[in-house]
mmCIF file of C-alpha atoms and ligand atoms in Angstrom:
data_model
loop_
_atom_site.group_PDB
_atom_site.id
_atom_site.type_symbol
_atom_site.label_atom_id
_atom_site.label_comp_id
_atom_site.label_asym_id
_atom_site.label_seq_id
_atom_site.Cartn_x
_atom_site.Cartn_y
_atom_site.Cartn_z
ATOM 1 C CA UNK A 10 26.161 -15.755 -14.713
ATOM 2 C CA UNK A 11 24.970 -14.222 -11.478
ATOM 3 C CA UNK A 12 25.736 -10.494 -11.113
ATOM 4 C CA UNK A 13 24.041 -8.852 -8.124
ATOM 5 C CA UNK A 14 25.498 -5.396 -8.970
ATOM 6 C CA UNK A 15 24.413 -5.299 -12.610
ATOM 7 C CA UNK A 16 20.942 -5.308 -14.197
ATOM 8 C CA UNK A 17 19.738 -8.866 -13.900
ATOM 9 C CA UNK A 18 19.071 -9.573 -17.589
ATOM 10 C CA UNK A 19 22.583 -11.090 -17.484
ATOM 11 C CA UNK A 20 21.365 -13.746 -15.074
ATOM 12 C CA UNK A 21 21.657 -17.266 -16.438
ATOM 13 C CA UNK A 22 23.378 -16.209 -19.681
ATOM 14 C CA UNK A 23 25.994 -18.872 -20.580
ATOM 15 C CA UNK A 24 28.583 -16.204 -21.415
ATOM 16 C CA UNK A 25 31.586 -18.540 -21.557
ATOM 17 C CA UNK A 26 29.884 -20.968 -23.933
ATOM 18 C CA UNK A 27 28.670 -18.177 -26.219
ATOM 19 C CA UNK A 28 32.031 -16.438 -26.421
ATOM 20 C CA UNK A 29 33.667 -19.804 -27.016
ATOM 21 C CA UNK A 30 31.314 -20.435 -29.959
ATOM 22 C CA UNK A 31 31.837 -16.954 -31.420
ATOM 23 C CA UNK A 32 35.626 -16.973 -31.114
ATOM 24 C CA UNK A 33 36.279 -20.653 -31.686
ATOM 25 C CA UNK A 34 38.642 -20.504 -28.694
ATOM 26 C CA UNK A 35 38.318 -21.916 -25.183
ATOM 27 C CA UNK A 36 36.824 -19.266 -22.846
ATOM 28 C CA UNK A 37 36.826 -19.137 -19.061
ATOM 29 C CA UNK A 38 34.698 -16.733 -17.059
ATOM 30 C CA UNK A 39 35.396 -15.720 -13.468
ATOM 31 C CA UNK A 40 34.515 -12.907 -11.094
ATOM 32 C CA UNK A 41 36.960 -9.958 -11.211
ATOM 33 C CA UNK A 42 37.873 -10.166 -7.520
ATOM 34 C CA UNK A 43 38.556 -13.908 -7.743
ATOM 35 C CA UNK A 44 40.748 -13.338 -10.802
ATOM 36 C CA UNK A 45 42.613 -10.569 -8.942
ATOM 37 C CA UNK A 46 43.117 -13.024 -6.057
ATOM 38 C CA UNK A 47 44.674 -15.434 -8.518
ATOM 39 C CA UNK A 48 46.917 -12.579 -9.726
ATOM 40 C CA UNK A 49 48.088 -11.800 -6.183
ATOM 41 C CA UNK A 50 48.625 -15.484 -5.474
ATOM 42 C CA UNK A 51 50.637 -16.053 -8.655
ATOM 43 C CA UNK A 52 52.572 -12.806 -9.068
ATOM 44 C CA UNK A 53 51.962 -10.494 -6.090
ATOM 45 C CA UNK A 54 52.173 -10.309 -2.312
ATOM 46 C CA UNK A 55 50.435 -13.660 -2.070
ATOM 47 C CA UNK A 56 53.252 -15.578 -3.765
ATOM 48 C CA UNK A 57 54.810 -16.483 -0.449
ATOM 49 C CA UNK A 58 51.546 -17.682 1.021
ATOM 50 C CA UNK A 59 49.288 -20.688 0.470
ATOM 51 C CA UNK A 60 46.554 -19.128 2.607
ATOM 52 C CA UNK A 61 45.569 -15.690 1.428
ATOM 53 C CA UNK A 62 42.623 -13.307 1.469
ATOM 54 C CA UNK A 63 42.313 -10.473 -1.025
ATOM 55 C CA UNK A 64 39.988 -7.555 -0.315
ATOM 56 C CA UNK A 65 39.162 -5.210 -3.197
ATOM 57 C CA UNK A 66 38.078 -1.806 -1.938
ATOM 58 C CA UNK A 67 36.442 0.499 -4.432
ATOM 59 C CA UNK A 68 32.886 1.187 -5.570
ATOM 60 C CA UNK A 69 32.044 -2.114 -3.916
ATOM 61 C CA UNK A 70 33.977 -4.482 -1.695
ATOM 62 C CA UNK A 71 34.971 -7.736 -3.351
ATOM 63 C CA UNK A 72 37.189 -10.506 -2.228
ATOM 64 C CA UNK A 73 38.782 -13.819 -2.823
ATOM 65 C CA UNK A 74 40.358 -16.585 -0.790
ATOM 66 C CA UNK A 75 43.202 -18.967 -1.465
ATOM 67 C CA UNK A 76 43.191 -21.833 1.029
ATOM 68 C CA UNK A 77 45.856 -24.530 1.069
ATOM 69 C CA UNK A 78 47.132 -23.240 -2.263
ATOM 70 C CA UNK A 79 43.768 -23.335 -4.039
ATOM 71 C CA UNK A 80 41.450 -20.513 -5.046
ATOM 72 C CA UNK A 81 38.164 -21.051 -3.241
ATOM 73 C CA UNK A 82 35.269 -20.829 -5.710
ATOM 74 C CA UNK A 83 32.364 -22.776 -4.253
ATOM 75 C CA UNK A 84 29.389 -24.024 -6.208
ATOM 76 C CA UNK A 85 28.677 -20.728 -7.996
ATOM 77 C CA UNK A 86 32.175 -19.305 -8.140
ATOM 78 C CA UNK A 87 30.949 -16.872 -5.491
ATOM 79 C CA UNK A 88 32.980 -18.006 -2.477
ATOM 80 C CA UNK A 89 35.036 -15.273 -0.843
ATOM 81 C CA UNK A 90 32.473 -12.452 -1.165
ATOM 82 C CA UNK A 91 33.698 -10.992 2.086
ATOM 83 C CA UNK A 92 32.223 -7.549 1.317
ATOM 84 C CA UNK A 93 28.757 -9.055 1.789
ATOM 85 C CA UNK A 94 29.126 -10.273 5.345
ATOM 86 C CA UNK A 95 26.701 -8.518 7.703
ATOM 87 C CA UNK A 96 28.447 -5.935 9.885
ATOM 88 C CA UNK A 97 25.504 -3.727 10.967
ATOM 89 C CA UNK A 98 22.354 -5.780 11.779
ATOM 90 C CA UNK A 99 19.811 -3.141 10.655
ATOM 91 C CA UNK A 100 22.060 -1.173 8.327
ATOM 92 C CA UNK A 101 21.439 0.172 4.837
ATOM 93 C CA UNK A 102 20.210 -2.127 2.073
ATOM 94 C CA UNK A 103 23.078 -3.482 -0.014
ATOM 95 C CA UNK A 104 23.178 -4.219 -3.762
ATOM 96 C CA UNK A 105 22.962 -7.910 -2.878
ATOM 97 C CA UNK A 106 19.645 -7.434 -1.045
ATOM 98 C CA UNK A 107 20.977 -7.902 2.484
ATOM 99 C CA UNK A 108 21.186 -5.106 5.064
ATOM 100 C CA UNK A 109 24.341 -3.741 6.651
ATOM 101 C CA UNK A 110 26.917 -5.564 4.527
ATOM 102 C CA UNK A 111 30.547 -4.497 4.973
ATOM 103 C CA UNK A 112 30.187 -2.910 1.512
ATOM 104 C CA UNK A 113 27.506 -0.525 2.826
ATOM 105 C CA UNK A 114 29.784 0.873 5.548
ATOM 106 C CA UNK A 115 33.342 0.717 4.182
ATOM 107 C CA UNK A 116 33.255 1.109 0.382
ATOM 108 C CA UNK A 117 34.187 4.298 -1.504
ATOM 109 C CA UNK A 118 30.545 5.389 -1.910
ATOM 110 C CA UNK A 119 29.896 4.685 1.802
ATOM 111 C CA UNK A 120 32.781 6.973 2.805
ATOM 112 C CA UNK A 121 31.679 9.711 0.407
ATOM 113 C CA UNK A 122 28.071 9.465 1.668
ATOM 114 C CA UNK A 123 29.213 9.856 5.275
ATOM 115 C CA UNK A 124 31.437 12.811 4.305
ATOM 116 C CA UNK A 125 28.589 14.451 2.375
ATOM 117 C CA UNK A 126 26.379 14.153 5.454
ATOM 118 C CA UNK A 127 29.109 15.743 7.614
ATOM 119 C CA UNK A 128 29.467 18.604 5.119
ATOM 120 C CA UNK A 129 25.716 19.246 5.158
ATOM 121 C CA UNK A 130 25.812 19.466 8.929
ATOM 122 C CA UNK A 131 28.752 21.879 8.749
ATOM 123 C CA UNK A 132 30.968 19.451 10.641
ATOM 124 C CA UNK A 133 33.925 19.258 8.243
ATOM 125 C CA UNK A 134 35.110 22.798 7.431
ATOM 126 C CA UNK A 135 38.528 21.771 6.105
ATOM 127 C CA UNK A 136 36.992 19.140 3.832
ATOM 128 C CA UNK A 137 34.577 21.812 2.631
ATOM 129 C CA UNK A 138 37.442 24.047 1.484
ATOM 130 C CA UNK A 139 39.310 21.096 -0.122
ATOM 131 C CA UNK A 140 36.179 20.161 -2.077
ATOM 132 C CA UNK A 141 35.675 23.805 -3.120
ATOM 133 C CA UNK A 142 39.307 23.958 -4.344
ATOM 134 C CA UNK A 143 38.671 20.843 -6.455
ATOM 135 C CA UNK A 144 35.616 22.240 -8.191
ATOM 136 C CA UNK A 145 33.120 20.409 -5.994
ATOM 137 C CA UNK A 146 34.649 16.943 -6.423
ATOM 138 C CA UNK A 147 34.434 14.753 -3.330
ATOM 139 C CA UNK A 148 36.228 11.393 -3.401
ATOM 140 C CA UNK A 149 38.280 9.526 -0.786
ATOM 141 C CA UNK A 150 41.318 11.441 -2.102
ATOM 142 C CA UNK A 151 39.819 14.795 -1.062
ATOM 143 C CA UNK A 152 38.959 13.195 2.275
ATOM 144 C CA UNK A 153 42.570 12.112 2.769
ATOM 145 C CA UNK A 154 43.794 15.600 1.885
ATOM 146 C CA UNK A 155 41.375 17.101 4.415
ATOM 147 C CA UNK A 156 42.667 14.742 7.114
ATOM 148 C CA UNK A 157 46.279 15.689 6.327
ATOM 149 C CA UNK A 158 45.227 19.318 6.908
ATOM 150 C CA UNK A 159 43.685 18.442 10.256
ATOM 151 C CA UNK A 160 39.981 17.789 9.572
ATOM 152 C CA UNK A 161 38.903 15.806 12.632
ATOM 153 C CA UNK A 162 35.394 14.904 11.413
ATOM 154 C CA UNK A 163 36.744 13.401 8.188
ATOM 155 C CA UNK A 164 39.419 11.495 10.121
ATOM 156 C CA UNK A 165 36.665 10.062 12.321
ATOM 157 C CA UNK A 166 34.629 8.947 9.282
ATOM 158 C CA UNK A 167 37.617 7.130 7.774
ATOM 159 C CA UNK A 168 38.556 5.609 11.128
ATOM 160 C CA UNK A 169 35.011 4.299 11.639
ATOM 161 C CA UNK A 170 34.910 2.736 8.153
ATOM 162 C CA UNK A 171 38.387 1.255 8.577
ATOM 163 C CA UNK A 172 37.279 -0.160 11.939
ATOM 164 C CA UNK A 173 34.352 -1.916 10.259
ATOM 165 C CA UNK A 174 36.707 -3.203 7.589
ATOM 166 C CA UNK A 175 38.948 -4.464 10.390
ATOM 167 C CA UNK A 176 36.038 -6.387 11.926
ATOM 168 C CA UNK A 177 35.278 -7.923 8.536
ATOM 169 C CA UNK A 178 38.899 -8.891 7.961
ATOM 170 C CA UNK A 179 39.252 -10.306 11.489
ATOM 171 C CA UNK A 180 36.118 -12.416 10.889
ATOM 172 C CA UNK A 181 37.598 -13.779 7.673
ATOM 173 C CA UNK A 182 40.918 -14.586 9.315
ATOM 174 C CA UNK A 183 39.211 -16.281 12.274
ATOM 175 C CA UNK A 184 37.074 -18.436 9.996
ATOM 176 C CA UNK A 185 39.678 -19.355 7.384
ATOM 177 C CA UNK A 186 43.014 -19.100 9.207
ATOM 178 C CA UNK A 187 44.640 -17.190 6.334
ATOM 179 C CA UNK A 188 48.019 -15.767 7.316
ATOM 180 C CA UNK A 189 48.121 -13.022 4.709
ATOM 181 C CA UNK A 190 45.536 -10.365 3.876
ATOM 182 C CA UNK A 191 46.106 -8.121 0.866
ATOM 183 C CA UNK A 192 44.075 -4.954 0.362
ATOM 184 C CA UNK A 193 43.692 -3.505 -3.113
ATOM 185 C CA UNK A 194 41.474 -1.049 -5.021
ATOM 186 C CA UNK A 195 40.952 2.705 -5.049
ATOM 187 C CA UNK A 196 40.472 3.099 -1.292
ATOM 188 C CA UNK A 197 44.007 1.874 -0.590
ATOM 189 C CA UNK A 198 45.039 5.437 -1.556
ATOM 190 C CA UNK A 199 44.104 6.144 2.095
ATOM 191 C CA UNK A 200 47.264 4.256 3.073
ATOM 192 C CA UNK A 201 47.923 4.050 6.799
ATOM 193 C CA UNK A 202 44.601 5.732 7.630
ATOM 194 C CA UNK A 203 43.021 2.518 6.372
ATOM 195 C CA UNK A 204 45.714 -0.013 7.155
ATOM 196 C CA UNK A 205 46.398 0.800 10.821
ATOM 197 C CA UNK A 206 42.831 0.274 12.140
ATOM 198 C CA UNK A 207 42.564 -2.970 10.145
ATOM 199 C CA UNK A 208 45.843 -4.259 11.596
ATOM 200 C CA UNK A 209 44.713 -3.229 15.083
ATOM 201 C CA UNK A 210 41.382 -5.057 14.708
ATOM 202 C CA UNK A 211 43.115 -8.207 13.481
ATOM 203 C CA UNK A 212 45.367 -8.262 16.527
ATOM 204 C CA UNK A 213 42.670 -7.240 19.026
ATOM 205 C CA UNK A 214 39.767 -9.341 17.781
ATOM 206 C CA UNK A 215 41.433 -12.636 16.972
ATOM 207 C CA UNK A 216 41.887 -14.666 20.096
ATOM 208 C CA UNK A 217 41.767 -18.207 18.795
ATOM 209 C CA UNK A 218 45.359 -18.320 17.554
ATOM 210 C CA UNK A 219 48.497 -16.162 17.611
ATOM 211 C CA UNK A 220 48.280 -13.166 15.282
ATOM 212 C CA UNK A 221 51.970 -12.273 15.245
ATOM 213 C CA UNK A 222 52.522 -13.937 11.868
ATOM 214 C CA UNK A 223 49.402 -12.549 10.197
ATOM 215 C CA UNK A 224 50.260 -9.810 7.753
ATOM 216 C CA UNK A 225 47.855 -7.197 6.431
ATOM 217 C CA UNK A 226 49.319 -5.194 3.575
ATOM 218 C CA UNK A 227 48.509 -3.140 0.511
ATOM 219 C CA UNK A 228 48.807 -4.790 -2.902
ATOM 220 C CA UNK A 229 51.950 -4.041 -4.855
ATOM 221 C CA UNK A 230 50.270 -5.115 -8.104
ATOM 222 C CA UNK A 231 47.403 -2.650 -7.578
ATOM 223 C CA UNK A 232 45.056 -2.671 -10.589
ATOM 224 C CA UNK A 233 47.274 -5.065 -12.553
ATOM 225 C CA UNK A 234 46.289 -7.994 -10.303
ATOM 226 C CA UNK A 235 43.117 -8.702 -12.277
ATOM 227 C CA UNK A 236 44.848 -8.746 -15.669
ATOM 228 C CA UNK A 237 47.739 -10.868 -14.360
ATOM 229 C CA UNK A 238 45.287 -13.276 -12.719
ATOM 230 C CA UNK A 239 43.350 -13.596 -15.968
ATOM 231 C CA UNK A 240 46.623 -14.391 -17.758
ATOM 232 C CA UNK A 241 47.450 -17.042 -15.127
ATOM 233 C CA UNK A 242 43.970 -18.491 -15.567
ATOM 234 C CA UNK A 243 44.150 -18.481 -19.383
ATOM 235 C CA UNK A 244 47.660 -19.960 -19.293
ATOM 236 C CA UNK A 245 46.323 -22.786 -17.168
ATOM 237 C CA UNK A 246 48.854 -22.225 -14.352
ATOM 238 C CA UNK A 247 46.253 -23.350 -11.809
ATOM 239 C CA UNK A 248 44.325 -25.638 -14.106
ATOM 240 C CA UNK A 249 43.719 -28.554 -11.805
ATOM 241 C CA UNK A 250 41.348 -26.753 -9.477
ATOM 242 C CA UNK A 251 39.842 -24.267 -11.919
ATOM 243 C CA UNK A 252 38.682 -27.051 -14.218
ATOM 244 C CA UNK A 253 37.258 -28.864 -11.234
ATOM 245 C CA UNK A 254 35.319 -25.745 -10.220
ATOM 246 C CA UNK A 255 33.980 -25.215 -13.749
ATOM 247 C CA UNK A 256 32.232 -28.577 -13.856
HETATM 248 ZN ZN1 LIG B 18 25.752 -7.153 0.291
#
C-alpha cells in the first residue's frame, strides 16, 4: 500500500494478502477513485465510452482513466492521479509533497480556505450572512447559496477554482485523448458553476484535435460509483487487465 493522504504506517502493508488469509477468500485492493472509474465505465456515464476520465472532487481530487477500454493502473496502481498535476508552480504544499497541485487550488478545502480568507477581509457580505444563518458552517453548499443570492466575491472564488480544474481537465484530455470526462464527488453540488468553466477550458485550451465530441458531465451514479466499481471488480467483469496489473 502507498497512501499519501493517510499516516504512513500503512506503507508497505500487504493488505490484500492479509485480508485474504484472515477471510479465506480472494481479496483485491484498489484505490477508491480507480474503483469509482471502473463503476462509471461499467454502469455509469462511461458505459458508452472506451476512453474516459473520472475526476473525483471532494476533500481531495482523485481520478482514474480508462483508455482503449482498459482501466489504467500503472506499476503502483497509481496512474490517473490527475489531482496531483502541478497547476501553480510555487503554490501551497500538497498532501503528496509537491507544490501547487490541482488539489491545492480546486478541492473542497481549497474553496473553503479561499472563502474564509474573503470573509476575514470583509469581501463576501452575503456569504457572511449565509454562514451566520447556518450556525457558522461554511462548506461549498453555503458558497453556492451565497452566489445564488448575488455574492460576487464568492462567485469569483468558485470561478477561479473551476478555471484551474478546467486547465487540469484540458491537460488530461490533450495527453490521453479521452472523449468523455465525468466529474463526481461533493463539489459537483456546485453544478453549472463548476461545469461551465471546465467545458469552456476544454474547448478553448485543446487545439490539437476537434473538441466538439468531447463531453464533460456530472456523474449520474454519484457516490454509488465506488461501490458498483468494487462489485464489478469482485465479480471479475474486467478480470483480464486487473489480474495483469496485480502481478
Ligand atoms: Zn499533490
